[in-house]
Amino acid sequence: ADPVAATIDTASQEMIARAQKMGIDTVFDRAVQMKPCAIGMQGICCKNCSMGPCRLPLPKGGIEGEDTRKGLCGATANTIAARNFIRMIAGGASAHSDHGRSVAEVFRSAARKETDAYQIKDVNKLLEIAPFLDVAVTVEEDGEVKDRDVDEIAVEVAEKAINEWGKPEGELLYAKRAPEALYEKWKKNGVIPRNIDREIVEIMHRTHMGVDQDYKNLIKQGTRAAIADGWGGSMLATDLQDVLFGTPYPLQSEANLGVMKEDHVNLIVHGHEPVLSEMIVAVCQKPEIVEYAKSKGAKGIQLGGICCTANEILQRHGIPSAATFLQQELAIITGACDAMVVDIQCIMQNLANVAKCFHTKLITTHPIAKMEQDNVIHIEFDEHYALEDADKIVRMAIDNFANRGAEVMIPRQKATQVAGFGVESIKYHLGGTFRGDYYTLNDNIINGRIRGIAGVVGCNNARTRHNEGHIQVVKELIKNDVIVLTTGCNGIACAMEGLLTPEAAAVHCGPGLAEVCETVGIPPVLHLGSCVDNSRILLAATEVVKAGGLGKDICDVPVAGSAPEWMSEKAISIGHYFVASGVYTVFGVTLPTSGAPVFHDYLSKELEKVYGGKWDLEVDPIKHAQLMIAHIDKKRKELGI
Ligand code: BF8
């Protein structure tokens, strides 16, 4: 791969070139060597039974007249594309939700006081979410209303929360956190999730050979599972993480490979669940551990994060973000990564091959995520021995410091970032006690200083130039006075570009947004955390509705969503719960629906009539942002502002 064509980031360009010189292949090289399957890309390859795979390519020049394509069983292109699409939702929703379940289980251990490694850090958040889980925070005793014991509330919240994954009856409790109009819409259309796991299982059933064959009915189940992700598994993950580890609040940090330090032990944590990374952070702060690192010749320990683990420990502790998804191999290619510890999701198997070329210890920690290569060390992380396990991992990194070769080369590039935003801090910065919580934000949207709100999120994808889409879309939005809420790898990309600083307002924003950001002292792009924290965007949008003046439902608000460089199934689930929550959502790169035009039109036109949100695809970043702005303007017009 040509390093400059592969990425806009000069630190990454240096590392790609270095890898090539050393004869080590990275994802950027593999993307050039292997082209994707044109049929699979269009979403019309069905391999759900062994009579196939049946492939239904779209004829060149499109379809004239009746579309007679069908698989052996008769499945049409629409059915196949819809099946594949909702299986992606099932994959994404299960990843987010299983993560949420792990957190809920650790939370239950903490609430029952079975572990001393985890405690309840944010009692306010616990009390705030309890009523949504049907847990009372007060009791009546002797005719008097009294506060209930917090420990008791915690145990009940834990049990009720875990119940959401598999309760035999009733409906997802958090569905009622949505604006009433949206809840009613879901109810009317029969898409309120029953429990989180069931909706995912039902997708696997419905897409089995010979079951659901109507693309509209298939996507309806996709909608129900996606809502169970966004307003269920992901939202519970976010909430319980906040209760356990603290609700994020704005703080300053740095981003990009340049956060690694030559004279420090560099320990990189990569993956998703903060249950592990929180413990690593805690151990690295212990004076005896720092002393131990010094005794081995290092000046200290430099922690860095990759992917959403980066976002989790950034938001709560200010630990710098070392890399986006596509830079993970490059972190090892610096030669300075003494250990990389991974848990689940977005971890490339090739890390093990790259680690073989250096001294880097690659450590897997999760029972459901192991690697086959023999240089990988597995230390299974057990929440009951969390600190001991974390201690073992950190010491392994320290002991490995002395084994570095001569080939250390850390790129110098890093940028300052202000991160740690959330529903609560937006309340503080753009709310006010005067007229409701989000009054200042709404007021500035109504008076036009802020044109609208965009949620720009998601992955990197080696099929498109690394970070180019992210940065161009975000810059175009803020230039046009649209405030951006970011999560996931988009957040890291924006941080690397310096967009997560208050100073970025004067340089990149339109006059209205610049004025608001400068007055309040916030960046024009607010980092809300990891991909499960997209639930924060849903709740922020709900707060906007509640604050008044901008309609009765999320679909009334001048808001749009985007994932310019998506690649994972999780992104499809997120995209779909955004759409089902009333958000116009544009994806870059490609959508696996192009081979089934009728199904594609259903997603990008018809769904809007049902939920108020719809899908769109636009590869060109500027046009992509302009589509979002046009939608925002349409909503403004409808509101008469
Ligand atoms: O959940 S944005 S590449 S890191 S999938 Fe993965 Fe995509 Fe990054 Fe986190 Ni989200």
mmCIF file of N, CA and C in Angstrom, residues 473-520:
data_model
loop_
_atom_site.group_PDB
_atom_site.id
_atom_site.type_symbol
_atom_site.label_atom_id
_atom_site.label_comp_id
_atom_site.label_asym_id
_atom_site.label_seq_id
_atom_site.Cartn_x
_atom_site.Cartn_y
_atom_site.Cartn_z
ATOM 1 N N VAL A 473 -16.044 15.099 7.070
ATOM 2 C CA VAL A 473 -17.463 15.227 7.430
ATOM 3 C C VAL A 473 -17.614 16.156 8.626
ATOM 4 N N VAL A 474 -16.813 15.921 9.660
ATOM 5 C CA VAL A 474 -16.948 16.718 10.887
ATOM 6 C C VAL A 474 -16.605 18.185 10.617
ATOM 7 N N LYS A 475 -15.530 18.424 9.859
ATOM 8 C CA LYS A 475 -15.149 19.820 9.590
ATOM 9 C C LYS A 475 -16.236 20.560 8.810
ATOM 10 N N GLU A 476 -16.825 19.848 7.833
ATOM 11 C CA GLU A 476 -17.875 20.481 7.040
ATOM 12 C C GLU A 476 -19.090 20.819 7.914
ATOM 13 N N LEU A 477 -19.388 19.938 8.858
ATOM 14 C CA LEU A 477 -20.542 20.182 9.742
ATOM 15 C C LEU A 477 -20.298 21.387 10.640
ATOM 16 N N ILE A 478 -19.145 21.416 11.307
ATOM 17 C CA ILE A 478 -18.935 22.522 12.259
ATOM 18 C C ILE A 478 -18.738 23.849 11.514
ATOM 19 N N LYS A 479 -18.197 23.768 10.306
ATOM 20 C CA LYS A 479 -18.074 24.979 9.479
ATOM 21 C C LYS A 479 -19.459 25.574 9.221
ATOM 22 N N ASN A 480 -20.451 24.694 9.185
ATOM 23 C CA ASN A 480 -21.831 25.132 8.932
ATOM 24 C C ASN A 480 -22.656 25.213 10.215
ATOM 25 N N ASP A 481 -21.969 25.434 11.326
ATOM 26 C CA ASP A 481 -22.644 25.685 12.615
ATOM 27 C C ASP A 481 -23.412 24.496 13.180
ATOM 28 N N VAL A 482 -23.054 23.306 12.744
ATOM 29 C CA VAL A 482 -23.686 22.120 13.329
ATOM 30 C C VAL A 482 -22.763 21.585 14.422
ATOM 31 N N ILE A 483 -23.264 21.493 15.640
ATOM 32 C CA ILE A 483 -22.453 20.960 16.738
ATOM 33 C C ILE A 483 -22.401 19.438 16.604
ATOM 34 N N VAL A 484 -21.233 18.864 16.870
ATOM 35 C CA VAL A 484 -21.056 17.427 16.647
ATOM 36 C C VAL A 484 -20.872 16.691 17.975
ATOM 37 N N LEU A 485 -21.632 15.614 18.128
ATOM 38 C CA LEU A 485 -21.424 14.685 19.233
ATOM 39 C C LEU A 485 -20.724 13.468 18.637
ATOM 40 N N THR A 486 -19.607 13.059 19.227
ATOM 41 C CA THR A 486 -18.840 11.966 18.641
ATOM 42 C C THR A 486 -18.651 10.834 19.644
ATOM 43 N N THR A 487 -18.471 9.619 19.099
ATOM 44 C CA THR A 487 -18.103 8.461 19.924
ATOM 45 C C THR A 487 -17.197 7.561 19.081
ATOM 46 N N GLY A 488 -16.726 6.503 19.696
ATOM 47 C CA GLY A 488 -16.013 5.447 18.982
ATOM 48 C C GLY A 488 -14.734 5.933 18.331
ATOM 49 N N CYS A 489 -14.406 5.327 17.191
ATOM 50 C CA CYS A 489 -13.165 5.700 16.520
ATOM 51 C C CYS A 489 -13.259 7.068 15.862
ATOM 52 N N ASN A 490 -14.463 7.562 15.590
ATOM 53 C CA ASN A 490 -14.569 8.942 15.112
ATOM 54 C C ASN A 490 -14.055 9.901 16.177
ATOM 55 N N GLY A 491 -14.359 9.603 17.430
ATOM 56 C CA GLY A 491 -13.876 10.454 18.532
ATOM 57 C C GLY A 491 -12.360 10.499 18.559
ATOM 58 N N ILE A 492 -11.734 9.342 18.362
ATOM 59 C CA ILE A 492 -10.257 9.296 18.388
ATOM 60 C C ILE A 492 -9.691 10.044 17.184
ATOM 61 N N ALA A 493 -10.331 9.849 16.014
ATOM 62 C CA ALA A 493 -9.874 10.544 14.804
ATOM 63 C C ALA A 493 -9.957 12.064 14.991
ATOM 64 N N CYS A 494 -11.074 12.535 15.554
ATOM 65 C CA CYS A 494 -11.238 13.982 15.778
ATOM 66 C C CYS A 494 -10.193 14.489 16.784
ATOM 67 N N ALA A 495 -9.916 13.663 17.788
ATOM 68 C CA ALA A 495 -8.912 14.056 18.780
ATOM 69 C C ALA A 495 -7.549 14.211 18.111
ATOM 70 N N MET A 496 -7.183 13.249 17.252
ATOM 71 C CA MET A 496 -5.887 13.294 16.564
ATOM 72 C C MET A 496 -5.753 14.544 15.711
ATOM 73 N N GLU A 497 -6.883 15.043 15.220
ATOM 74 C CA GLU A 497 -6.889 16.206 14.328
ATOM 75 C C GLU A 497 -6.983 17.522 15.111
ATOM 76 N N GLY A 498 -7.079 17.437 16.437
ATOM 77 C CA GLY A 498 -7.169 18.660 17.242
ATOM 78 C C GLY A 498 -8.558 19.274 17.275
ATOM 79 N N LEU A 499 -9.570 18.517 16.843
ATOM 80 C CA LEU A 499 -10.918 19.090 16.803
ATOM 81 C C LEU A 499 -11.612 19.051 18.165
ATOM 82 N N LEU A 500 -11.022 18.319 19.119
ATOM 83 C CA LEU A 500 -11.649 18.229 20.440
ATOM 84 C C LEU A 500 -11.041 19.246 21.408
ATOM 85 N N THR A 501 -10.785 20.443 20.916
ATOM 86 C CA THR A 501 -10.282 21.496 21.800
ATOM 87 C C THR A 501 -11.163 22.727 21.640
ATOM 88 N N PRO A 502 -11.305 23.516 22.693
ATOM 89 C CA PRO A 502 -12.083 24.759 22.563
ATOM 90 C C PRO A 502 -11.486 25.671 21.495
ATOM 91 N N GLU A 503 -10.169 25.599 21.323
ATOM 92 C CA GLU A 503 -9.501 26.456 20.324
ATOM 93 C C GLU A 503 -9.946 26.128 18.901
ATOM 94 N N ALA A 504 -10.389 24.897 18.683
ATOM 95 C CA ALA A 504 -10.813 24.514 17.327
ATOM 96 C C ALA A 504 -11.994 25.349 16.854
ATOM 97 N N ALA A 505 -12.746 25.887 17.806
ATOM 98 C CA ALA A 505 -13.939 26.655 17.442
ATOM 99 C C ALA A 505 -13.585 27.843 16.548
ATOM 100 N N ALA A 506 -12.583 28.604 16.966
ATOM 101 C CA ALA A 506 -12.224 29.811 16.209
ATOM 102 C C ALA A 506 -11.704 29.448 14.826
ATOM 103 N N VAL A 507 -11.024 28.312 14.706
ATOM 104 C CA VAL A 507 -10.387 27.945 13.442
ATOM 105 C C VAL A 507 -11.375 27.301 12.467
ATOM 106 N N HIS A 508 -12.229 26.438 12.978
ATOM 107 C CA HIS A 508 -13.003 25.584 12.061
ATOM 108 C C HIS A 508 -14.507 25.861 12.000
ATOM 109 N N CYS A 509 -15.045 26.634 12.954
ATOM 110 C CA CYS A 509 -16.508 26.730 13.034
ATOM 111 C C CYS A 509 -17.071 27.925 12.295
ATOM 112 N N GLY A 510 -18.324 27.789 11.924
ATOM 113 C CA GLY A 510 -19.077 28.935 11.456
ATOM 114 C C GLY A 510 -19.224 29.919 12.620
ATOM 115 N N PRO A 511 -19.610 31.164 12.315
ATOM 116 C CA PRO A 511 -19.625 32.202 13.354
ATOM 117 C C PRO A 511 -20.563 31.903 14.522
ATOM 118 N N GLY A 512 -21.706 31.301 14.258
ATOM 119 C CA GLY A 512 -22.675 31.051 15.321
ATOM 120 C C GLY A 512 -22.166 30.029 16.316
ATOM 121 N N LEU A 513 -21.739 28.890 15.796
ATOM 122 C CA LEU A 513 -21.250 27.821 16.667
ATOM 123 C C LEU A 513 -19.985 28.278 17.396
ATOM 124 N N ALA A 514 -19.125 29.019 16.677
ATOM 125 C CA ALA A 514 -17.894 29.522 17.300
ATOM 126 C C ALA A 514 -18.236 30.391 18.499
ATOM 127 N N GLU A 515 -19.249 31.234 18.339
ATOM 128 C CA GLU A 515 -19.614 32.134 19.439
ATOM 129 C C GLU A 515 -20.079 31.353 20.666
ATOM 130 N N VAL A 516 -20.914 30.351 20.427
ATOM 131 C CA VAL A 516 -21.407 29.542 21.549
ATOM 132 C C VAL A 516 -20.239 28.821 22.230
ATOM 133 N N CYS A 517 -19.401 28.170 21.430
ATOM 134 C CA CYS A 517 -18.289 27.395 22.002
ATOM 135 C C CYS A 517 -17.330 28.300 22.763
ATOM 136 N N GLU A 518 -17.057 29.466 22.205
ATOM 137 C CA GLU A 518 -16.122 30.369 22.878
ATOM 138 C C GLU A 518 -16.707 30.917 24.164
ATOM 139 N N THR A 519 -18.006 31.207 24.158
ATOM 140 C CA THR A 519 -18.642 31.727 25.374
ATOM 141 C C THR A 519 -18.607 30.686 26.488
ATOM 142 N N VAL A 520 -18.947 29.461 26.103
ATOM 143 C CA VAL A 520 -19.046 28.413 27.120
ATOM 144 C C VAL A 520 -17.691 27.769 27.404
#
